[in-house]
Short mmCIF file of C-alpha atoms and ligand atoms in Angstrom, two decimals:
data_model
loop_
_atom_site.label_atom_id
_atom_site.label_comp_id
_atom_site.label_asym_id
_atom_site.label_seq_id
_atom_site.Cartn_x
_atom_site.Cartn_y
_atom_site.Cartn_z
CA MET A 1 -22.60 11.95 23.26
CA VAL A 2 -25.65 14.15 23.65
CA ASN A 3 -28.84 12.33 22.72
CA ASN A 4 -26.92 9.60 20.89
CA PRO A 5 -29.17 8.70 17.95
CA SER A 6 -27.79 5.16 17.79
CA ARG A 7 -29.74 4.47 20.98
CA ARG A 8 -32.98 5.36 19.20
CA ARG A 9 -34.32 2.14 17.78
CA MET A 10 -37.28 3.73 15.96
CA ILE A 11 -36.46 5.00 12.50
CA ASP A 12 -36.70 8.76 12.62
CA PHE A 13 -36.01 11.34 9.91
CA GLU A 14 -35.68 14.18 12.41
CA LEU A 15 -32.04 15.09 13.03
CA THR A 16 -30.98 15.43 16.64
CA GLU A 17 -29.48 18.74 17.80
CA GLU A 18 -26.05 17.15 17.63
CA GLN A 19 -26.59 15.79 14.12
CA ARG A 20 -27.78 19.19 12.91
CA LEU A 21 -24.73 20.83 14.40
CA ILE A 22 -22.37 18.29 12.82
CA ARG A 23 -24.16 18.51 9.44
CA ASP A 24 -24.00 22.32 9.49
CA THR A 25 -20.33 22.25 10.45
CA ALA A 26 -19.63 19.82 7.62
CA ARG A 27 -21.62 21.99 5.21
CA ASP A 28 -19.65 25.12 6.12
CA PHE A 29 -16.37 23.24 5.90
CA ALA A 30 -17.32 21.81 2.50
CA ASP A 31 -18.34 25.22 1.16
CA ASN A 32 -15.42 27.19 2.61
CA GLU A 33 -12.51 24.77 2.62
CA ILE A 34 -13.16 22.05 0.04
CA ALA A 35 -15.24 23.51 -2.80
CA PRO A 36 -12.96 26.53 -3.45
CA ARG A 37 -9.98 24.23 -4.11
CA ALA A 38 -11.80 21.55 -6.10
CA ARG A 39 -11.44 22.95 -9.61
CA GLU A 40 -7.71 23.73 -9.36
CA ASN A 41 -6.95 20.41 -7.70
CA ASP A 42 -8.89 18.67 -10.47
CA ARG A 43 -7.13 20.62 -13.22
CA ASN A 44 -3.70 20.03 -11.71
CA HIS A 45 -4.29 16.40 -10.72
CA ARG A 46 -3.20 17.43 -7.27
CA PHE A 47 -3.62 15.24 -4.20
CA ASP A 48 -4.16 18.01 -1.68
CA THR A 49 -2.20 17.08 1.43
CA GLU A 50 -3.05 20.38 3.08
CA LEU A 51 -6.73 19.56 2.69
CA VAL A 52 -6.10 16.10 4.16
CA ARG A 53 -4.67 17.82 7.25
CA LYS A 54 -7.74 20.05 7.46
CA LEU A 55 -10.08 17.06 7.10
CA ALA A 56 -8.18 15.44 9.95
CA GLY A 57 -8.21 18.64 12.00
CA ILE A 58 -11.99 18.87 11.91
CA GLY A 59 -12.25 15.21 12.92
CA PHE A 60 -13.68 13.79 9.69
CA LEU A 61 -11.00 11.15 9.18
CA GLY A 62 -11.84 9.48 12.48
CA SER A 63 -15.59 10.10 12.32
CA MET A 64 -16.95 6.80 13.61
CA LEU A 65 -13.70 5.30 14.85
CA SER A 66 -13.27 4.65 18.56
CA GLU A 67 -12.66 7.69 20.70
CA GLU A 68 -9.90 6.06 22.76
CA TYR A 69 -7.73 5.93 19.61
CA GLY A 70 -8.41 9.45 18.43
CA GLY A 71 -11.71 8.90 16.60
CA ARG A 72 -14.98 10.73 17.24
CA GLY A 73 -17.15 7.70 17.92
CA ILE A 74 -20.15 9.04 16.04
CA ASP A 75 -22.78 6.74 14.58
CA TYR A 76 -23.23 5.81 10.91
CA ARG A 77 -26.15 8.11 10.22
CA THR A 78 -24.16 11.11 11.41
CA TYR A 79 -21.10 9.91 9.51
CA GLY A 80 -23.33 9.73 6.41
CA LEU A 81 -24.28 13.40 6.86
CA ILE A 82 -20.60 14.37 6.92
CA VAL A 83 -19.72 12.25 3.89
CA GLU A 84 -22.65 13.69 1.94
CA GLU A 85 -21.40 17.24 2.51
CA VAL A 86 -17.81 16.38 1.64
CA GLY A 87 -19.00 14.50 -1.46
CA ARG A 88 -21.08 17.47 -2.58
CA ALA A 89 -17.96 19.61 -2.56
CA ASP A 90 -15.44 17.18 -4.04
CA SER A 91 -15.46 13.41 -4.56
CA SER A 92 -11.66 13.29 -4.37
CA ALA A 93 -11.74 14.67 -0.83
CA ARG A 94 -14.62 12.33 -0.07
CA THR A 95 -12.47 9.40 -1.22
CA VAL A 96 -9.88 10.30 1.44
CA VAL A 97 -12.59 10.20 4.11
CA SER A 98 -14.16 6.96 2.81
CA VAL A 99 -10.90 5.02 2.48
CA THR A 100 -9.43 6.25 5.75
CA THR A 101 -12.50 5.91 7.92
CA SER A 102 -14.50 3.10 6.34
CA LEU A 103 -12.25 0.75 4.40
CA VAL A 104 -9.16 0.90 6.57
CA GLY A 105 -10.13 2.43 9.93
CA SER A 106 -13.32 0.46 10.50
CA ALA A 107 -11.51 -2.79 9.64
CA ILE A 108 -8.76 -2.17 12.20
CA ASP A 109 -11.27 -0.98 14.78
CA ARG A 110 -13.30 -4.14 14.33
CA TRP A 111 -10.68 -6.81 13.70
CA GLY A 112 -7.53 -5.39 15.30
CA THR A 113 -5.92 -6.31 18.58
CA GLU A 114 -5.60 -3.56 21.19
CA LYS A 115 -1.97 -3.15 20.10
CA GLN A 116 -2.86 -2.84 16.42
CA ARG A 117 -5.59 -0.31 17.12
CA ARG A 118 -3.24 1.77 19.23
CA LYS A 119 -0.56 1.58 16.57
CA TRP A 120 -2.56 2.46 13.46
CA ILE A 121 -5.83 4.28 14.24
CA PRO A 122 -4.38 7.50 15.73
CA GLY A 123 -2.34 8.11 12.55
CA LEU A 124 -5.45 7.61 10.41
CA CYS A 125 -7.46 10.07 12.49
CA SER A 126 -4.70 12.70 12.43
CA GLY A 127 -4.02 12.13 8.73
CA GLU A 128 -0.34 11.67 9.52
CA ALA A 129 -0.24 7.98 8.59
CA LEU A 130 -2.92 7.26 5.99
CA GLY A 131 -3.75 3.72 5.01
CA CYS A 132 -4.92 2.17 1.77
CA PHE A 133 -7.10 -0.87 1.09
CA ALA A 134 -5.17 -3.31 -1.07
CA LEU A 135 -7.66 -5.92 -2.20
CA THR A 136 -8.05 -5.57 -5.97
CA GLU A 137 -5.45 -7.07 -8.31
CA PRO A 138 -4.81 -6.84 -12.04
CA ASP A 139 -6.68 -10.14 -12.58
CA THR A 140 -8.99 -10.04 -9.56
CA GLY A 141 -11.75 -7.46 -9.20
CA SER A 142 -15.31 -8.70 -8.68
CA ASP A 143 -14.20 -12.22 -7.75
CA ALA A 144 -12.50 -10.99 -4.61
CA ALA A 145 -11.91 -14.45 -3.14
CA ASN A 146 -9.64 -15.38 -6.02
CA LEU A 147 -6.53 -13.40 -5.04
CA LYS A 148 -3.15 -14.17 -6.57
CA THR A 149 -1.12 -12.33 -3.94
CA ARG A 150 0.50 -14.98 -1.77
CA ALA A 151 1.38 -14.91 1.91
CA GLU A 152 3.95 -17.50 2.81
CA LYS A 153 4.65 -18.39 6.43
CA ILE A 154 8.23 -17.74 7.50
CA GLU A 155 9.81 -17.83 10.90
CA GLY A 156 8.37 -15.03 13.02
CA GLY A 157 6.04 -13.74 10.34
CA TRP A 158 5.00 -13.74 6.71
CA ARG A 159 6.43 -13.09 3.26
CA LEU A 160 4.04 -11.37 0.81
CA SER A 161 4.32 -11.35 -2.98
CA GLY A 162 1.92 -10.02 -5.56
CA GLN A 163 0.44 -7.01 -7.35
CA LYS A 164 -2.44 -4.74 -6.37
CA GLN A 165 -4.33 -2.48 -8.75
CA TRP A 166 -6.59 0.63 -8.55
CA ILE A 167 -5.61 1.33 -4.97
CA SER A 168 -6.89 4.70 -3.73
CA LEU A 169 -4.27 6.62 -1.68
CA GLY A 170 -1.76 3.93 -2.66
CA SER A 171 1.16 6.29 -3.15
CA HIS A 172 0.47 8.43 -0.08
CA ALA A 173 -0.35 5.71 2.44
CA ALA A 174 1.98 4.85 5.30
CA PHE A 175 0.58 1.33 5.35
CA ALA A 176 -1.48 -0.93 3.15
CA LEU A 177 -4.22 -3.19 4.47
CA THR A 178 -3.20 -6.03 2.18
CA PHE A 179 -5.21 -9.15 1.42
CA ALA A 180 -3.35 -12.29 0.44
CA GLN A 181 -3.87 -16.01 -0.02
CA THR A 182 -2.14 -18.28 2.48
CA ASP A 183 -3.39 -21.57 1.01
CA PRO A 184 -4.98 -21.63 -2.47
CA ASP A 185 -6.66 -24.99 -1.75
CA LYS A 186 -8.82 -23.28 0.86
CA GLY A 187 -10.32 -20.65 -1.45
CA HIS A 188 -11.78 -17.68 0.44
CA ARG A 189 -11.11 -19.45 3.74
CA GLY A 190 -7.36 -19.26 3.07
CA LEU A 191 -7.27 -15.48 2.81
CA ALA A 192 -5.60 -13.30 5.43
CA ALA A 193 -5.30 -9.55 5.96
CA PHE A 194 -2.02 -7.84 6.81
CA LEU A 195 -1.09 -4.33 7.92
CA VAL A 196 1.98 -3.70 5.79
CA PRO A 197 4.12 -0.54 6.20
CA THR A 198 4.67 0.92 2.75
CA ASP A 199 8.33 1.60 3.50
CA SER A 200 8.95 -2.15 3.86
CA GLU A 201 11.70 -3.57 1.70
CA GLY A 202 10.20 -4.97 -1.51
CA PHE A 203 7.13 -2.71 -1.39
CA SER A 204 6.65 -0.18 -4.18
CA SER A 205 3.85 1.89 -5.64
CA SER A 206 3.30 3.81 -8.83
CA GLN A 207 0.55 6.28 -9.65
CA ILE A 208 -2.01 5.46 -12.32
CA HIS A 209 -2.48 8.28 -14.83
CA GLY A 210 -5.12 9.01 -17.44
CA LYS A 211 -8.24 8.60 -15.28
CA LEU A 212 -11.57 10.01 -16.50
CA GLY A 213 -12.23 11.63 -13.14
CA LEU A 214 -11.13 11.77 -9.50
CA HIS A 215 -8.09 13.68 -10.74
CA ALA A 216 -7.34 14.98 -7.26
CA SER A 217 -7.43 11.51 -5.78
CA ASP A 218 -4.37 9.30 -5.76
CA THR A 219 -4.85 5.94 -7.48
CA ALA A 220 -1.92 3.51 -7.59
CA GLU A 221 -0.58 0.12 -8.46
CA LEU A 222 1.24 -1.65 -5.67
CA SER A 223 3.90 -4.26 -5.96
CA LEU A 224 4.94 -6.57 -3.13
CA ASP A 225 8.11 -8.38 -3.96
CA GLY A 226 8.83 -10.74 -1.07
CA VAL A 227 7.82 -8.18 1.57
CA GLU A 228 8.48 -9.59 5.03
CA VAL A 229 6.28 -8.64 7.98
CA GLY A 230 6.10 -9.89 11.56
CA GLU A 231 3.21 -11.78 13.17
CA GLU A 232 1.90 -8.49 14.51
CA ALA A 233 0.97 -7.49 10.94
CA LEU A 234 -1.78 -10.11 10.70
CA LEU A 235 -5.23 -8.52 11.12
CA GLY A 236 -7.67 -11.11 12.42
CA ASP A 237 -6.75 -14.76 12.09
CA VAL A 238 -5.49 -16.65 9.07
CA GLY A 239 -8.67 -17.42 7.14
CA ASP A 240 -10.48 -14.27 8.28
CA GLY A 241 -9.22 -12.19 5.34
CA PHE A 242 -12.34 -12.48 3.20
CA LYS A 243 -14.59 -11.47 6.09
CA VAL A 244 -12.30 -8.57 6.97
CA ALA A 245 -12.64 -7.40 3.35
CA MET A 246 -16.41 -7.88 3.20
CA THR A 247 -17.11 -6.12 6.49
CA ALA A 248 -14.84 -3.25 5.45
CA LEU A 249 -16.75 -3.06 2.17
CA ASP A 250 -20.06 -2.95 4.06
CA SER A 251 -18.76 0.26 5.58
CA GLY A 252 -17.02 1.48 2.40
CA ARG A 253 -20.10 0.99 0.21
CA PHE A 254 -22.16 2.97 2.69
CA SER A 255 -19.62 5.77 2.51
CA VAL A 256 -19.57 5.77 -1.31
CA ALA A 257 -23.38 5.86 -1.31
CA ALA A 258 -23.43 8.82 1.09
CA GLY A 259 -20.90 10.65 -1.09
CA ALA A 260 -23.09 9.96 -4.13
CA VAL A 261 -26.03 11.57 -2.32
CA GLY A 262 -23.81 14.65 -2.00
CA VAL A 263 -23.20 14.63 -5.76
CA CYS A 264 -26.97 14.34 -6.38
CA GLN A 265 -27.63 17.27 -4.05
CA GLY A 266 -24.82 19.29 -5.61
CA CYS A 267 -26.44 18.77 -9.02
CA VAL A 268 -29.77 20.05 -7.69
CA ASN A 269 -28.16 23.09 -6.06
CA ALA A 270 -26.08 24.02 -9.10
CA SER A 271 -28.98 23.50 -11.51
CA VAL A 272 -31.47 25.52 -9.48
CA ALA A 273 -29.02 28.42 -9.16
CA TYR A 274 -28.14 28.34 -12.85
CA ALA A 275 -31.74 27.97 -14.06
CA LYS A 276 -32.83 30.99 -12.03
CA GLN A 277 -30.09 33.21 -13.36
CA ARG A 278 -29.82 32.09 -17.00
CA ARG A 279 -32.36 33.87 -19.23
CA GLN A 280 -33.63 32.72 -22.61
CA PHE A 281 -36.68 33.80 -24.59
CA GLY A 282 -37.04 36.71 -22.19
CA ARG A 283 -37.27 34.75 -18.93
CA PRO A 284 -35.19 32.61 -16.58
CA ILE A 285 -34.93 29.06 -17.90
CA ALA A 286 -36.29 27.92 -14.51
CA ALA A 287 -39.65 29.11 -15.85
CA PHE A 288 -39.66 26.40 -18.53
CA GLN A 289 -41.51 23.21 -17.73
CA LEU A 290 -38.90 20.98 -19.37
CA VAL A 291 -36.17 22.51 -17.19
CA GLN A 292 -38.32 22.08 -14.09
CA ALA A 293 -38.89 18.45 -15.07
CA MET A 294 -35.13 17.87 -15.16
CA ILE A 295 -34.73 19.53 -11.78
CA ALA A 296 -37.61 17.48 -10.35
CA ASP A 297 -35.93 14.26 -11.53
CA MET A 298 -32.74 15.26 -9.73
CA VAL A 299 -34.62 16.13 -6.53
CA VAL A 300 -36.36 12.74 -6.54
CA ASP A 301 -33.02 10.96 -7.06
CA ALA A 302 -31.33 12.91 -4.26
CA ASP A 303 -34.18 12.32 -1.85
CA ALA A 304 -34.57 8.62 -2.62
CA ALA A 305 -30.81 8.02 -2.41
CA ARG A 306 -30.59 9.86 0.91
CA SER A 307 -33.45 7.83 2.36
CA LEU A 308 -31.76 4.55 1.38
CA VAL A 309 -28.48 5.69 2.93
CA TRP A 310 -30.34 6.71 6.10
CA LYS A 311 -31.99 3.29 6.29
CA ALA A 312 -28.69 1.43 5.83
CA GLY A 313 -27.11 3.68 8.48
CA TRP A 314 -29.97 3.05 10.88
CA LEU A 315 -29.55 -0.72 10.47
CA LYS A 316 -25.82 -0.40 11.16
CA ASP A 317 -26.41 1.82 14.19
CA THR A 318 -28.93 -0.57 15.67
CA GLY A 319 -26.72 -3.61 15.10
CA ARG A 320 -28.92 -5.27 12.49
CA PRO A 321 -27.75 -7.10 9.35
CA ASN A 322 -27.35 -4.55 6.59
CA THR A 323 -25.33 -6.00 3.69
CA LEU A 324 -28.42 -6.16 1.44
CA GLU A 325 -29.59 -2.64 2.31
CA THR A 326 -26.07 -1.26 1.92
CA SER A 327 -25.91 -2.74 -1.58
CA VAL A 328 -29.34 -1.27 -2.37
CA ALA A 329 -28.19 2.17 -1.18
CA LYS A 330 -24.87 1.95 -3.02
CA LEU A 331 -26.47 0.75 -6.25
CA PHE A 332 -29.20 3.36 -6.29
CA ALA A 333 -27.20 6.35 -5.03
CA THR A 334 -24.24 5.85 -7.38
CA GLU A 335 -26.41 5.28 -10.46
CA ALA A 336 -28.53 8.28 -9.42
CA SER A 337 -25.44 10.48 -9.09
CA ILE A 338 -24.40 9.72 -12.68
CA ARG A 339 -27.94 10.35 -13.93
CA SER A 340 -28.16 13.60 -11.99
CA ALA A 341 -24.77 14.86 -13.15
CA ASN A 342 -25.67 14.14 -16.74
CA THR A 343 -29.01 15.95 -16.33
CA ALA A 344 -27.34 18.86 -14.53
CA ILE A 345 -25.07 19.35 -17.55
CA GLN A 346 -28.17 19.43 -19.74
CA VAL A 347 -29.67 22.18 -17.57
CA HIS A 348 -26.43 24.16 -17.80
CA GLY A 349 -26.17 23.77 -21.59
CA GLY A 350 -22.74 24.61 -23.02
CA SER A 351 -21.69 26.13 -19.69
CA GLY A 352 -22.03 22.72 -18.09
CA TYR A 353 -19.44 21.27 -20.43
CA VAL A 354 -16.56 23.29 -18.99
CA ASP A 355 -15.30 23.52 -15.45
CA ASP A 356 -16.63 27.00 -14.64
CA TYR A 357 -19.44 25.02 -13.00
CA PRO A 358 -18.97 21.85 -10.94
CA VAL A 359 -21.33 19.66 -12.96
CA GLU A 360 -18.91 18.25 -15.55
CA ARG A 361 -16.59 17.25 -12.68
CA TYR A 362 -19.55 15.68 -10.92
CA LEU A 363 -20.14 13.48 -13.95
CA ARG A 364 -16.49 12.48 -14.38
CA ASP A 365 -16.05 11.82 -10.66
CA ALA A 366 -19.34 9.97 -10.23
CA ARG A 367 -18.62 7.59 -13.07
CA VAL A 368 -16.21 5.45 -11.06
CA THR A 369 -18.64 4.91 -8.20
CA THR A 370 -20.59 2.24 -10.09
CA LEU A 371 -17.29 0.44 -10.64
CA TYR A 372 -15.36 0.53 -7.39
CA GLU A 373 -16.20 -1.13 -4.08
CA GLY A 374 -18.31 -3.55 -6.08
CA THR A 375 -19.76 -2.76 -9.50
CA SER A 376 -23.48 -2.12 -9.92
CA GLU A 377 -23.70 -5.64 -11.33
CA ILE A 378 -22.15 -7.11 -8.17
CA GLN A 379 -24.60 -5.12 -6.02
CA LYS A 380 -27.48 -6.53 -8.10
CA LEU A 381 -26.15 -10.07 -7.65
CA ILE A 382 -25.87 -9.56 -3.88
CA ILE A 383 -29.45 -8.22 -3.81
CA GLY A 384 -30.69 -10.98 -6.12
CA ARG A 385 -29.08 -13.69 -4.01
CA ALA A 386 -30.52 -12.23 -0.81
CA VAL A 387 -34.09 -12.15 -2.06
CA THR A 388 -34.14 -15.37 -4.12
CA GLY A 389 -31.84 -17.46 -1.99
CA VAL A 390 -30.12 -18.52 -5.21
CA ASN A 391 -26.46 -17.71 -5.78
CA ALA A 392 -25.97 -16.53 -9.37
CA MET A 393 -22.23 -15.98 -8.84
CA THR A 394 -21.05 -19.58 -8.64
N1 LIG B 1 -19.92 -9.56 6.15
C1 LIG B 1 -19.38 -10.62 6.80
N2 LIG B 1 -19.13 -11.81 6.20
C2 LIG B 1 -19.45 -11.90 4.90
C3 LIG B 1 -20.02 -10.85 4.17
C4 LIG B 1 -20.26 -9.63 4.85
N3 LIG B 1 -20.78 -8.59 4.22
N4 LIG B 1 -20.22 -11.24 2.90
C5 LIG B 1 -19.80 -12.52 2.83
N5 LIG B 1 -19.33 -12.90 4.04
C6 LIG B 1 -18.83 -14.23 4.40
C7 LIG B 1 -19.90 -15.30 4.17
O1 LIG B 1 -20.72 -15.44 5.31
C8 LIG B 1 -19.07 -16.54 3.92
O2 LIG B 1 -18.64 -17.02 5.16
P1 LIG B 1 -18.25 -18.59 5.40
O3 LIG B 1 -16.90 -18.79 4.80
O4 LIG B 1 -18.21 -18.73 6.90
O5 LIG B 1 -19.30 -19.42 4.74
C9 LIG B 1 -17.87 -15.98 3.17
O6 LIG B 1 -17.77 -14.59 3.52
C10 LIG B 1 -17.99 -16.11 1.68
O7 LIG B 1 -19.10 -15.36 1.27
P2 LIG B 1 -19.77 -15.47 -0.17
O8 LIG B 1 -20.21 -16.88 -0.40
O9 LIG B 1 -20.79 -14.40 -0.26
O10 LIG B 1 -18.56 -15.17 -1.14
P3 LIG B 1 -18.50 -15.05 -2.70
O11 LIG B 1 -17.21 -15.57 -3.15
O12 LIG B 1 -19.78 -15.58 -3.30
O13 LIG B 1 -18.38 -13.46 -2.92
C11 LIG B 1 -19.12 -11.30 -3.65
C12 LIG B 1 -19.38 -12.72 -3.08
C13 LIG B 1 -19.21 -11.27 -5.15
C14 LIG B 1 -20.24 -10.54 -3.01
C15 LIG B 1 -17.75 -10.72 -3.22
O14 LIG B 1 -16.71 -11.41 -3.85
C16 LIG B 1 -17.70 -9.26 -3.59
O15 LIG B 1 -18.22 -8.40 -2.86
N6 LIG B 1 -17.04 -8.90 -4.71
C17 LIG B 1 -16.81 -7.53 -5.08
C18 LIG B 1 -15.51 -7.12 -4.51
C19 LIG B 1 -15.33 -5.65 -4.51
O16 LIG B 1 -16.17 -4.90 -4.05
N7 LIG B 1 -14.17 -5.22 -5.01
C20 LIG B 1 -13.81 -3.87 -5.00
C21 LIG B 1 -12.75 -3.68 -3.96
S1 LIG B 1 -12.51 -2.06 -3.44
S2 LIG B 1 -12.19 -1.03 -5.02
#
């Protein structure tokens, strides 16, 4: 890599040549390939497989995955720039990038054997064999250690039984990174992670309908009814499952935060353009102080959120602990994206309430980001525990 920024240990807001090039490429791709399809995909609740192929073709699905398996090997800060641009254009497309690269890809890259990496990462990067992250269950969301899905040891492998809920890409994935309990007496230390092909006997998925937003993203329920997998399906060791999930979420939360920055920036861009062109009382509404105040609030949110994402990325790139800062970035950026989308609708008036402009979709799509990959309340508890040393969760 030219001038690899991950080698720079000083925090630096200047983009390298390479980062600028990648950001500009992502911006063009978002404007020309993603944004023009977003409204129709949203209206038709269409998971756009052609767009998935294009995201793979430009290398976004393997962004920071290892190059030897088909990834691009870029650092987190640069990955964040890509995710921001994709998120600005369409959060459903951004979800494909986040799940594929962060939740599933980074987990296999970090915890997988050489054989597992060779088997699964190339398909993620090419988009030909997507994965999904099957942690959440109907009765288990925030309390992720308390899974009901069971993994029972059988000769030569494992038998998995249970239900998974709210699984992004669950009906399009070729395999599910599935978390299951091997020994309930051991609590989180009994969990294990498995790479389960979705065409396994006993595995089924069904799409969840009626979502407020992310209409172009696939969200599914999974059912594992005595699914048998070999030893090679185990990712990490028995007992590593909770750590596999938490490290994947450290990456996933970063990605959600970066996508939320994109929504914030999209709200600024749309509002500035609209306010300059919409005239009332004989002048553009951009000339009114109350409209400028709304735009200023959005700019501050976008800038602050981006800075927090940059800081979390810098910590990741320089190998420092970053769970706290990732939670800070995720909490702030996702809440800011909802605030900004709501304000952007206010700037647009009645026009913001229909999908001629992207802002109502921004609001519907942003709403889930304070729920998934750890609610805002969970992020606050992680932050609170880190700074007080007191665990308010148990
Ligand atoms: N990276 C690596 N290891 C981690 C970790 C991280 N980010 N976070 C926790 N761990 C490890 C801890 O070090 C501890 O290890 P030991 O067993 O060696 O002691 C273990 O995992 C248990 O950690 P902790 O005590 O923090 O677990 P809790 O049960 O208190 O869980 C929360 C804490 C609430 C933070 C966790 O359950 C969580 O993140 N919940 C939200 C889940 C979520 O995001 N769901 C959405 C799924 S995707 S839609």
